[in-house]
CSV table of C-alpha atoms and ligand atoms in Angstrom, one decimal:
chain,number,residue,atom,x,y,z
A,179,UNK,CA,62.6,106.5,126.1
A,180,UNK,CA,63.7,110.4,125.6
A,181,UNK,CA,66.7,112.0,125.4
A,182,UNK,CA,67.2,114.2,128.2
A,183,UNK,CA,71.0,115.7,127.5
A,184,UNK,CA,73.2,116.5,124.8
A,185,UNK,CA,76.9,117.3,125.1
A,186,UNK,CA,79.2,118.6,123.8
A,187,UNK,CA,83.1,117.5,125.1
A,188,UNK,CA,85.9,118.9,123.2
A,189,UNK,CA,89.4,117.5,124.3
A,190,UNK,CA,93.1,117.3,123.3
A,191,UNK,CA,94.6,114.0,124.5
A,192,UNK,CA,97.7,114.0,122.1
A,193,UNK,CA,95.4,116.2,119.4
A,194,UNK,CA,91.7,117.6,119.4
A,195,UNK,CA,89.0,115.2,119.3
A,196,UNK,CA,85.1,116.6,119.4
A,197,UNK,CA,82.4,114.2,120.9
A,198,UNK,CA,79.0,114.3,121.7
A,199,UNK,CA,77.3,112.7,124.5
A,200,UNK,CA,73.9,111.9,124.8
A,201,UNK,CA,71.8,111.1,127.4
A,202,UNK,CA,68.2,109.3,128.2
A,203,UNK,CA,66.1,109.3,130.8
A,204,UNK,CA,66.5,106.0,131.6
A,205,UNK,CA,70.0,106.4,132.2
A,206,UNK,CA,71.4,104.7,128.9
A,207,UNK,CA,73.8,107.3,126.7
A,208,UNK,CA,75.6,106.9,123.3
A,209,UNK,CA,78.5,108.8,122.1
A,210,UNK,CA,79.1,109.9,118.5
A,211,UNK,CA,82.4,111.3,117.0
A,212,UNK,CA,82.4,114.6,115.7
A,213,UNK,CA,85.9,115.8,114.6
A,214,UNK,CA,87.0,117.9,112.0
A,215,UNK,CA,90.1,118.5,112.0
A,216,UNK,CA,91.4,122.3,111.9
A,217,UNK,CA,87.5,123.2,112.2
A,218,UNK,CA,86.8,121.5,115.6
A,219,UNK,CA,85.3,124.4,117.0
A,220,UNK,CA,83.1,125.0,114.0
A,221,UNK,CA,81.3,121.4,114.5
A,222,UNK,CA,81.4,122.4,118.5
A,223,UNK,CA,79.0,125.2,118.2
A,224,UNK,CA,76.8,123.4,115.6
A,225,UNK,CA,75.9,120.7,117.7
A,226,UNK,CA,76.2,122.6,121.2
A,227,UNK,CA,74.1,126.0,119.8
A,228,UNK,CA,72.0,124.3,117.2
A,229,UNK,CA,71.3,120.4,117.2
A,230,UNK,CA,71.4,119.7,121.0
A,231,UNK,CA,68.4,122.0,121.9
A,232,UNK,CA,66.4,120.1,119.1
A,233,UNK,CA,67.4,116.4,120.5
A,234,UNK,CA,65.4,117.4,123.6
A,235,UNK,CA,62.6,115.3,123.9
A,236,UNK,CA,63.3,113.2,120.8
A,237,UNK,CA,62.6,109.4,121.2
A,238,UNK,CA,66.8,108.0,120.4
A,239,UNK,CA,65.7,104.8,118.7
A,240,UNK,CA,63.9,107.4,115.6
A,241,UNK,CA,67.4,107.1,114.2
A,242,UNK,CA,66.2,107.8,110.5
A,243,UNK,CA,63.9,110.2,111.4
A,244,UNK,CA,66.5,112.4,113.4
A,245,UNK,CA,68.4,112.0,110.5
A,246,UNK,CA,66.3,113.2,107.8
A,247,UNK,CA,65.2,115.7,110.7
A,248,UNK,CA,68.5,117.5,110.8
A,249,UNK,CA,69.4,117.1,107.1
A,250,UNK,CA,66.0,118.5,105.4
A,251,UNK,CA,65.3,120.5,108.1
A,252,UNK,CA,67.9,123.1,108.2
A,253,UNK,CA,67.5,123.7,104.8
A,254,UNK,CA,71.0,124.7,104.5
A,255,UNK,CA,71.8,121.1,103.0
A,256,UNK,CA,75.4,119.3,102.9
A,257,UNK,CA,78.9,120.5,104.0
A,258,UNK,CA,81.5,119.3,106.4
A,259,UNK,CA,80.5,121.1,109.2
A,260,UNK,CA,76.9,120.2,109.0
A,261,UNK,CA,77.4,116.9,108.0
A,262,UNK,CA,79.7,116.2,110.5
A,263,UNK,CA,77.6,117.5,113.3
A,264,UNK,CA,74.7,115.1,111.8
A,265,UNK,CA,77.4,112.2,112.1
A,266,UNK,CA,78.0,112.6,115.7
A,267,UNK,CA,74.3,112.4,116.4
A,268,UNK,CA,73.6,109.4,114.3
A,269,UNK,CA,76.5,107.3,115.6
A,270,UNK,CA,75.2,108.4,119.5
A,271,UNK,CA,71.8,107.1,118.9
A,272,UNK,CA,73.1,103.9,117.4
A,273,UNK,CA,75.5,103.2,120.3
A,274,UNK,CA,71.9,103.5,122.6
A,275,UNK,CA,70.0,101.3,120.0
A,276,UNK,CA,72.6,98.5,120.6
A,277,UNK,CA,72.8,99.6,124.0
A,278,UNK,CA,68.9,98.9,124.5
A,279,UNK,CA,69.0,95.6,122.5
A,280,UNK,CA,72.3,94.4,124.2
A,281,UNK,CA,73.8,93.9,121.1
A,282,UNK,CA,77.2,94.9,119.0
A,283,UNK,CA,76.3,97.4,116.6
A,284,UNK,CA,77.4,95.4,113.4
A,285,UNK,CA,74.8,92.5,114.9
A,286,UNK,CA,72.2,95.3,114.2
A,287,UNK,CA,73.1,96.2,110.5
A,288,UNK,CA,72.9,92.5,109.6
A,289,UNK,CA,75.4,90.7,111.3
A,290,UNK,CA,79.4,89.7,109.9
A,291,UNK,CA,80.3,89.8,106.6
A,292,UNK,CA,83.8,88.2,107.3
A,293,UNK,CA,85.6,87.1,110.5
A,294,UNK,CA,87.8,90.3,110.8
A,295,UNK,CA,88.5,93.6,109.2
A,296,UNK,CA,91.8,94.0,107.0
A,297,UNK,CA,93.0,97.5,108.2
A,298,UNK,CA,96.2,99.0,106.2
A,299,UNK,CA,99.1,101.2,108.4
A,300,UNK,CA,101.4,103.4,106.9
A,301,UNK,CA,105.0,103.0,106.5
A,302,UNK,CA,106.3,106.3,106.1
A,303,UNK,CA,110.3,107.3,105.5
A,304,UNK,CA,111.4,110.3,105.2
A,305,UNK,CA,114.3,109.0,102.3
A,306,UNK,CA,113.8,105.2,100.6
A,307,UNK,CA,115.6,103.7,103.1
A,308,UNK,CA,113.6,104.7,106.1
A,309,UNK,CA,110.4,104.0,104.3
A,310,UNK,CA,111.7,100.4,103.4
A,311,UNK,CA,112.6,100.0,107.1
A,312,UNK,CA,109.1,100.6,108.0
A,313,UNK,CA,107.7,98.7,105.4
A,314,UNK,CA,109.3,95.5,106.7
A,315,UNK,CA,108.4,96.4,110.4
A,316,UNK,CA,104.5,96.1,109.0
A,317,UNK,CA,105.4,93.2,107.5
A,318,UNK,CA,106.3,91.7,110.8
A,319,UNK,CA,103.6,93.0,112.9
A,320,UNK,CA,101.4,91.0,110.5
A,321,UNK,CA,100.3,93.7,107.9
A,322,UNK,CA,98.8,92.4,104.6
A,323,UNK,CA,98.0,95.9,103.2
A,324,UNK,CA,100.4,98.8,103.6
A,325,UNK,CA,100.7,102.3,102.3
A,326,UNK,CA,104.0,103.9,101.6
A,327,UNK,CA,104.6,107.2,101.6
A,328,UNK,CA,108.4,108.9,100.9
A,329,UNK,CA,110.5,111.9,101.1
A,330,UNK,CA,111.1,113.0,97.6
A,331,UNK,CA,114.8,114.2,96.5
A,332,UNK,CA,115.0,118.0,96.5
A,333,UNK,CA,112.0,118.4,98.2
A,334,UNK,CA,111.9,120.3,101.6
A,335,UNK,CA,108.5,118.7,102.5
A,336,UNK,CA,106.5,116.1,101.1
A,337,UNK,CA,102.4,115.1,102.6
A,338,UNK,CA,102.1,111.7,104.6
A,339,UNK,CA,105.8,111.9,106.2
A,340,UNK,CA,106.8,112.6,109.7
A,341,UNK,CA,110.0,115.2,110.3
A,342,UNK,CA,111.0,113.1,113.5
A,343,UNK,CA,110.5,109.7,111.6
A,344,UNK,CA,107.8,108.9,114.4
A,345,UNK,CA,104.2,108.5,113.8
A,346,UNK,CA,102.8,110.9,111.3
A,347,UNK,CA,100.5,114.3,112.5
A,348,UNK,CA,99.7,116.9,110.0
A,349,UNK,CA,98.0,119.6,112.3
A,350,UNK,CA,100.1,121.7,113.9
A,351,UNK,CA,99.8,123.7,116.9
A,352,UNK,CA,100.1,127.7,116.3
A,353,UNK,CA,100.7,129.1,112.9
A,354,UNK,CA,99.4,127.3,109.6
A,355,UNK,CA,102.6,125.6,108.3
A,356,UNK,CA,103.4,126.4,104.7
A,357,UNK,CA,104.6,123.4,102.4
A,358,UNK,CA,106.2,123.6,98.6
A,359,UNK,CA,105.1,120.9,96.1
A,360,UNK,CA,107.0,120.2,92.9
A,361,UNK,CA,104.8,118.0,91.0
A,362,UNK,CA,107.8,117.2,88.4
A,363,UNK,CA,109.8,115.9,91.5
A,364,UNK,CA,107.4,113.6,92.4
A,365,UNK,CA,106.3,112.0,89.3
A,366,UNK,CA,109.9,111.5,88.7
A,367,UNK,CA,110.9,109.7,92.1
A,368,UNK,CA,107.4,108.2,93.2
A,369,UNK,CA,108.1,104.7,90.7
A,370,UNK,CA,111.2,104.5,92.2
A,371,UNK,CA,109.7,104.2,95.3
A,372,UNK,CA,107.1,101.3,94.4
A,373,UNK,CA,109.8,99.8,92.3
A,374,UNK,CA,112.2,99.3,95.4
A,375,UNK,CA,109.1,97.8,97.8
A,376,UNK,CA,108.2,95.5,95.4
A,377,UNK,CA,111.4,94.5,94.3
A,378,UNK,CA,112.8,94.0,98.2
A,379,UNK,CA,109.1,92.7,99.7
A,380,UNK,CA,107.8,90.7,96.5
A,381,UNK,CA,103.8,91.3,95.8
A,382,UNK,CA,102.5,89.3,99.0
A,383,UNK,CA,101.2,92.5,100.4
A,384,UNK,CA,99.0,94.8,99.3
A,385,UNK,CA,100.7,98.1,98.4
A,386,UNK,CA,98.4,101.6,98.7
A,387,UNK,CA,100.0,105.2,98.0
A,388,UNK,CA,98.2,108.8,98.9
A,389,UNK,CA,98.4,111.6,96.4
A,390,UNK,CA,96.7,113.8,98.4
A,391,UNK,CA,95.2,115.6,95.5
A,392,UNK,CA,98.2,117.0,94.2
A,393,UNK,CA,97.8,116.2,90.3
A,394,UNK,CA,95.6,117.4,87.7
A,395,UNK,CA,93.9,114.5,86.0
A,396,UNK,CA,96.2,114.0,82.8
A,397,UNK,CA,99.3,114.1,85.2
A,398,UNK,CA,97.4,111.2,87.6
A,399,UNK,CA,96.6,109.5,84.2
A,400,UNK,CA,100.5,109.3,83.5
A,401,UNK,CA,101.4,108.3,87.0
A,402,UNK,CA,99.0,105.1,86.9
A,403,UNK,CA,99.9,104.2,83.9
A,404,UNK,CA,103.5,104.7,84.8
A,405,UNK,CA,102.8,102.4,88.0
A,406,UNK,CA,101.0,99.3,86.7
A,407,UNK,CA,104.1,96.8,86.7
A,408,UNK,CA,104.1,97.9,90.6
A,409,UNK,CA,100.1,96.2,91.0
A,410,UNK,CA,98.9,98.8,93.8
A,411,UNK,CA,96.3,98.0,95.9
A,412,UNK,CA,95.3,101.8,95.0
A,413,UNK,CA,96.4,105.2,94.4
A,414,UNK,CA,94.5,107.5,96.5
A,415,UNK,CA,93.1,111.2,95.8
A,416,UNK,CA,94.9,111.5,92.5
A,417,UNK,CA,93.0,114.7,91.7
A,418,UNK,CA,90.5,116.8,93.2
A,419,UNK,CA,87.2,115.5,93.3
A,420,UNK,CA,84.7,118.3,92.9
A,421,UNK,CA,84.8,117.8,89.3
A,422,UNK,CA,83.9,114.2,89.1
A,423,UNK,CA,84.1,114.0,85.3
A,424,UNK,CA,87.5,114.6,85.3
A,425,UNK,CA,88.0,111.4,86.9
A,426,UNK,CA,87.3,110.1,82.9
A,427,UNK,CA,90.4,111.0,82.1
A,428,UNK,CA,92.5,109.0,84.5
A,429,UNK,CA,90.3,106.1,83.7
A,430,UNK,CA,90.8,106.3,79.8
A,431,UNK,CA,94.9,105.7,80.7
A,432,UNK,CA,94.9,103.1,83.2
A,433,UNK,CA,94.1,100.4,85.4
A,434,UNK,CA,95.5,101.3,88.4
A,435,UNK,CA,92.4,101.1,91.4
A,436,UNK,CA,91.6,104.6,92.4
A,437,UNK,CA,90.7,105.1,96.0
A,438,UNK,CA,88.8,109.0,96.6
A,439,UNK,CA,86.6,110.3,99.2
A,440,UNK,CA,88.2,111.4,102.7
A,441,UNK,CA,86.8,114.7,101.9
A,442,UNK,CA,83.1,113.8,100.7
A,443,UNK,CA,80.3,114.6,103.1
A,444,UNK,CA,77.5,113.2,100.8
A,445,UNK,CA,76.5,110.4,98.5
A,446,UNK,CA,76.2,113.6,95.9
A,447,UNK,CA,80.1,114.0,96.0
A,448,UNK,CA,80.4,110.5,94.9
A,449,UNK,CA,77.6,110.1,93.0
A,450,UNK,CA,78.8,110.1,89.3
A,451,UNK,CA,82.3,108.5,90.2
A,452,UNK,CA,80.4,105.6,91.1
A,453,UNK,CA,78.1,105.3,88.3
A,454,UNK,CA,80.1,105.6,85.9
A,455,UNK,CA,82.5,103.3,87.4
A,456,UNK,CA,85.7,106.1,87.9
A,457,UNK,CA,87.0,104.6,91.0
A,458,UNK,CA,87.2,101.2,92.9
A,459,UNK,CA,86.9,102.3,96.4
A,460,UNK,CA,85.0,105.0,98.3
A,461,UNK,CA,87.0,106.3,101.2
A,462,UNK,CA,84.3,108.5,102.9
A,463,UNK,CA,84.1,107.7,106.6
A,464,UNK,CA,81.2,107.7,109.1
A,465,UNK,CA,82.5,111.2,111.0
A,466,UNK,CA,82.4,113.2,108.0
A,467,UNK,CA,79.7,111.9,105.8
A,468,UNK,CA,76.5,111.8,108.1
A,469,UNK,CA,77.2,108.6,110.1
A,470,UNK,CA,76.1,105.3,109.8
A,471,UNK,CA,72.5,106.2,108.4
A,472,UNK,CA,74.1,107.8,105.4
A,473,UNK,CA,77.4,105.7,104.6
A,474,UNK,CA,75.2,103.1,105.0
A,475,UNK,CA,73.6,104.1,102.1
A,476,UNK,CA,76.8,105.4,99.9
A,477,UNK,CA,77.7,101.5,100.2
A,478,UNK,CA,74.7,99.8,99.4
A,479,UNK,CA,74.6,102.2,95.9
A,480,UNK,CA,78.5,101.3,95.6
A,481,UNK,CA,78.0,97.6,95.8
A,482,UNK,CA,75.3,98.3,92.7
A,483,UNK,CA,78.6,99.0,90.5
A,484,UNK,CA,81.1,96.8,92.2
A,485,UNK,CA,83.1,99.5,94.2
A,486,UNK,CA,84.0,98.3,97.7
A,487,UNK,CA,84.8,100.5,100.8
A,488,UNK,CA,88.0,101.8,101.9
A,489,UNK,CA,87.2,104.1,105.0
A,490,UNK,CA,89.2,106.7,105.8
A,491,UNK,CA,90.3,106.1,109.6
A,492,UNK,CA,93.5,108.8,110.0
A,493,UNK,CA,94.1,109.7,113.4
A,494,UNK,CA,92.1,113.1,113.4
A,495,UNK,CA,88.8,110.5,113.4
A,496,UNK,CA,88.5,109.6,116.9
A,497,UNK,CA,89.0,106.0,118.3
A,498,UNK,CA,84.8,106.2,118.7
A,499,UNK,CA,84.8,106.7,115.0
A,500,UNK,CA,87.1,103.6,114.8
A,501,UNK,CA,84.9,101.6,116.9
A,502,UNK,CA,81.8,102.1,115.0
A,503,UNK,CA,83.7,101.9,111.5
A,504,UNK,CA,84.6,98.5,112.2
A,505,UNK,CA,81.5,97.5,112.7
A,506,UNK,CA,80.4,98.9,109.6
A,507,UNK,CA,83.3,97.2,107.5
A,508,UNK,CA,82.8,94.0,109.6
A,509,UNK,CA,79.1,94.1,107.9
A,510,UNK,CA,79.1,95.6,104.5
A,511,UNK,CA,79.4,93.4,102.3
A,512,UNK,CA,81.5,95.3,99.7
A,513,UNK,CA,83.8,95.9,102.5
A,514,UNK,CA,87.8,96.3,100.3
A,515,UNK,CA,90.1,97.9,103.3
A,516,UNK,CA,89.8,100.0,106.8
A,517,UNK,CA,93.1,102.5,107.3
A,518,UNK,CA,94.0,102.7,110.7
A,519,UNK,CA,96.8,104.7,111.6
A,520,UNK,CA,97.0,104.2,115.4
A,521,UNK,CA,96.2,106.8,118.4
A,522,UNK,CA,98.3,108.6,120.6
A,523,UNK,CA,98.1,106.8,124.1
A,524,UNK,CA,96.1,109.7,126.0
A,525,UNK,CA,93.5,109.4,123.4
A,526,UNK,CA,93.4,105.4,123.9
A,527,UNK,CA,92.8,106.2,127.6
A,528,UNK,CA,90.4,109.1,127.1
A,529,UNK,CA,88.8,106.7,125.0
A,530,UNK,CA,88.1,103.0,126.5
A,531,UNK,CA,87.1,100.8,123.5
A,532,UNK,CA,86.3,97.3,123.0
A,533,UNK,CA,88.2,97.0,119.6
A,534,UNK,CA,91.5,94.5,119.2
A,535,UNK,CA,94.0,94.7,116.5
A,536,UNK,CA,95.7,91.4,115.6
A,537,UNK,CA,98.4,91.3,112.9
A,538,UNK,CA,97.2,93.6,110.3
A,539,UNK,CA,92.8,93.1,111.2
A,540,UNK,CA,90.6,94.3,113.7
A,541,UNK,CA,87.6,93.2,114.9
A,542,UNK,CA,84.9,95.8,117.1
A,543,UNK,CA,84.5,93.4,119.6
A,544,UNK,CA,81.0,91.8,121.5
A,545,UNK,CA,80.1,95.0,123.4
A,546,UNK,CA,76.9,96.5,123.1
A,547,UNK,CA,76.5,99.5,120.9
A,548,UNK,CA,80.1,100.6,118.7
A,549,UNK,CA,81.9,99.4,122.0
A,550,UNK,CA,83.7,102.7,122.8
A,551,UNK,CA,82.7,104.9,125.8
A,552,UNK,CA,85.2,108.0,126.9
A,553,UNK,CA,85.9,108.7,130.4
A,554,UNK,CA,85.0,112.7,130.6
A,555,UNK,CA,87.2,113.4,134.0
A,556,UNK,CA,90.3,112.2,131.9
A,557,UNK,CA,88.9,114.1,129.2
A,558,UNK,CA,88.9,116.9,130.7
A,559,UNK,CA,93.1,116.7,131.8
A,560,UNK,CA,93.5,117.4,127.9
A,561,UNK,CA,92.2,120.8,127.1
A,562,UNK,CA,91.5,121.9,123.2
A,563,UNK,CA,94.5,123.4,121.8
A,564,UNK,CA,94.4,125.0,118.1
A,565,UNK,CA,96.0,123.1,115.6
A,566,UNK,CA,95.9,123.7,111.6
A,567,UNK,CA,96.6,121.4,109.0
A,568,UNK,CA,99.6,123.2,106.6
A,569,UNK,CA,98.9,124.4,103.2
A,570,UNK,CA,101.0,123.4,100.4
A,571,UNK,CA,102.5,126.1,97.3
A,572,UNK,CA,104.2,125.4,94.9
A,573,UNK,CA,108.0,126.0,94.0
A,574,UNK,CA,107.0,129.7,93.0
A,575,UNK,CA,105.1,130.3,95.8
A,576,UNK,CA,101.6,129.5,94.0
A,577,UNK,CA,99.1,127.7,96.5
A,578,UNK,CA,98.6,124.9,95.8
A,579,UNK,CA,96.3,121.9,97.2
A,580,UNK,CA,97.6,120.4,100.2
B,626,LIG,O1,92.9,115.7,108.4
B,626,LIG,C1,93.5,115.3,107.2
B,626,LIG,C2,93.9,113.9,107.3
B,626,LIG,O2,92.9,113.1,107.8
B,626,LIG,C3,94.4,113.4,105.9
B,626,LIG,O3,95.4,114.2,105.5
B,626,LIG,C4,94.8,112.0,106.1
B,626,LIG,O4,94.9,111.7,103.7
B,626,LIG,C5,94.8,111.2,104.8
B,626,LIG,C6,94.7,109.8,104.9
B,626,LIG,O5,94.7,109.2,103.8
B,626,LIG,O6,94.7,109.2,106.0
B,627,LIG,MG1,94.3,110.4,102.2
């Protein structure tokens, strides 16, 4: 078998999705996810002027091979862009390789782990009350893991809240969005927020909370400490993560689980957080860390030092990404969370998918391959339209990290 196509198909049914299609020549295609949000474009032309010409000819079922292929050989090692772009082709020629063997993906990396996958949604309010309301409607719709996120006091804006009070979309169309931060705002209102859920809801569900990466290590030290009587499930991106040491720090305060990694293309960028035991999950997702050749990988050296997974599966990841991480999580067995935020309906129907969601887990479903195909006609209705994701400052006007 050869591969005898490549494409690229860029698309914008309720935001921008990137996805590449490729092709045998006996007929039998895979599709890979390769969005990055804000930098679509970037990912396009990396695939479209660089990769596709060199998956010409290739035999799809040298999956490693392509893989080490495109990460050795373009010397220019690592990064989003590339690593993205290296994502979509490995999920593609896994959704053939299942394809071929008529079998569901997570058959082929060793078969269930567990009967379903626990996904978390996010209850977002833009005051207490709103994000209380929401936290009770996950409650009903079966939820066991939830993340909350709040409007803080004082605060214009605040990451992880929608102005509307509908489902939450931080690129915006047009003009980069400016956001101010006031760290002192936060720390001060943020326990009050836990302190309400657990005090209205009780500790039956499992409560997560985003930072976004908006502390420096002492201040997410204090915050976990401050938080422990509230028993989160984790506290997500506390601090940037390029300086992995500074992850010591935290740990030296509290016991609070630390969830980091949306960001990480590599097992490099994790590397010493795992090994020395600095955080509980690893949130780095098939799309933007080299597909399921490489997370693969990233988990199998987690499990070594008991940290579990805890994908990263926001909206910007396209419903193929969704399909194939559940496969993943429904196999690996240091499998701790998926997040799964929902689509937009034009992007469920640009995307036909085999997955199910049943009060609070999913399961990837018995179709051959990840189980999600995209119908390119419909695709083609939604054209890309450019989007940024805001920047945040601070009170003064300092940027800050959004
Ligand atoms: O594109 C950026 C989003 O994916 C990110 O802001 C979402 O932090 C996020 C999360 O935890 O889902
Ligand atoms: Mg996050």
């Amino acid at each position: 078998m050869k591969i005898v196509r490549a494409d690229v198909i860029v698309t914008c049914p309720g935001r921008n999705f990137v996805t590449l299609k490729i092709v045998t020549d006996e007929g039998v295609y895979g599709i890979g996810d390769a969005t990055l949000n804000g930098r679509e474009l970037a990912v396009a032309s990396y695939l479209r002027d660089h990769v596709c010409p060199m998956l010409i000819g290739r035999d799809p079922g040298r999956i490693e091979d392509t893989w080490q292929l495109l990460y050795r050989g373009a010397y220019w090692r690592r990064g989003p862009v590339t690593m993205t772009a290296i994502a979509a082709v490995d999920m593609a020629l896994w959704d053939i390789l299942g394809k071929v063997a008529g079998l569901p993906l997570y058959r082929l990396l060793g078969g269930a782990s567990r009967d379903a996958v626990m996904v978390y949604g996010h209850a977002t309010g833009r005051d207490l009350g709103e994000a209380l309301e929401r936290y009770a409607e996950h409650i009903e719709a079966g939820y066991q893991a939830i993340r909350v996120q709040c409007g803080i006091p004082n605060m214009r804006s605040v990451y992880g809240v929608a102005k509307s009070g509908g489902s939450y979309e931080p690129a915006t169309k047009g003009a980069v969005e400016e956001q101010r931060w006031s760290t002192e705002k936060y720390l001060d209102f943020v326990p009050t927020l836990f302190a309400a859920v657990r005090e209205k809801f009780g500790f039956d569900t499992h409560l997560l909370h985003d930072v976004h990466h908006r502390l420096t290590p002492i201040e997410a030290a204090r915050l976990g400490k401050a938080v422990e009587p509230y028993r989160l499930f984790w506290l997500e991106d506390p601090t940037p993560a390029e300086n992995q040491a500074g992850f010591r720090l935290i740990r030296e305060h509290t016991v609070t689980p630390i969830a980091v990694g949306e960001v990480f293309n590599s097992i490099w960028d994790c590397k010493q957080l795992i090994e020395e035991q600095l955080i509980d999950y690893i949130r780095a997702t098939l799309t933007h860390a080299g597909g399921i050749t490489h997370l693969k990988r990233v988990a199998e050296f987690a499990s070594l030092y008991q940290v579990r997974t805890g994908c990263h599966g926001a909206s910007d990841l396209s419903p193929v990404c969704m399909g194939a991480a559940l496969h993943f999580d429904l196999w690996a067995p240091n499998f701790g969370v998926q997040e799964y935020m929902g689509f937009p309906e034009p992007a469920l129907e640009v995307f036909p998918h085999a997955w199910r969601f049943e009060r609070g887990t999913m399961h990837p479903g018995e179709a051959p391959g990840h189980g999600v195909d995209i119908d390119e006609a419909l695709a083609a209705c939604y054209p890309y339209e450019s989007a940024y994701l805001p920047v945040a400052r601070l009170e003064d006007g300092t940027l800050w990290n959004w």
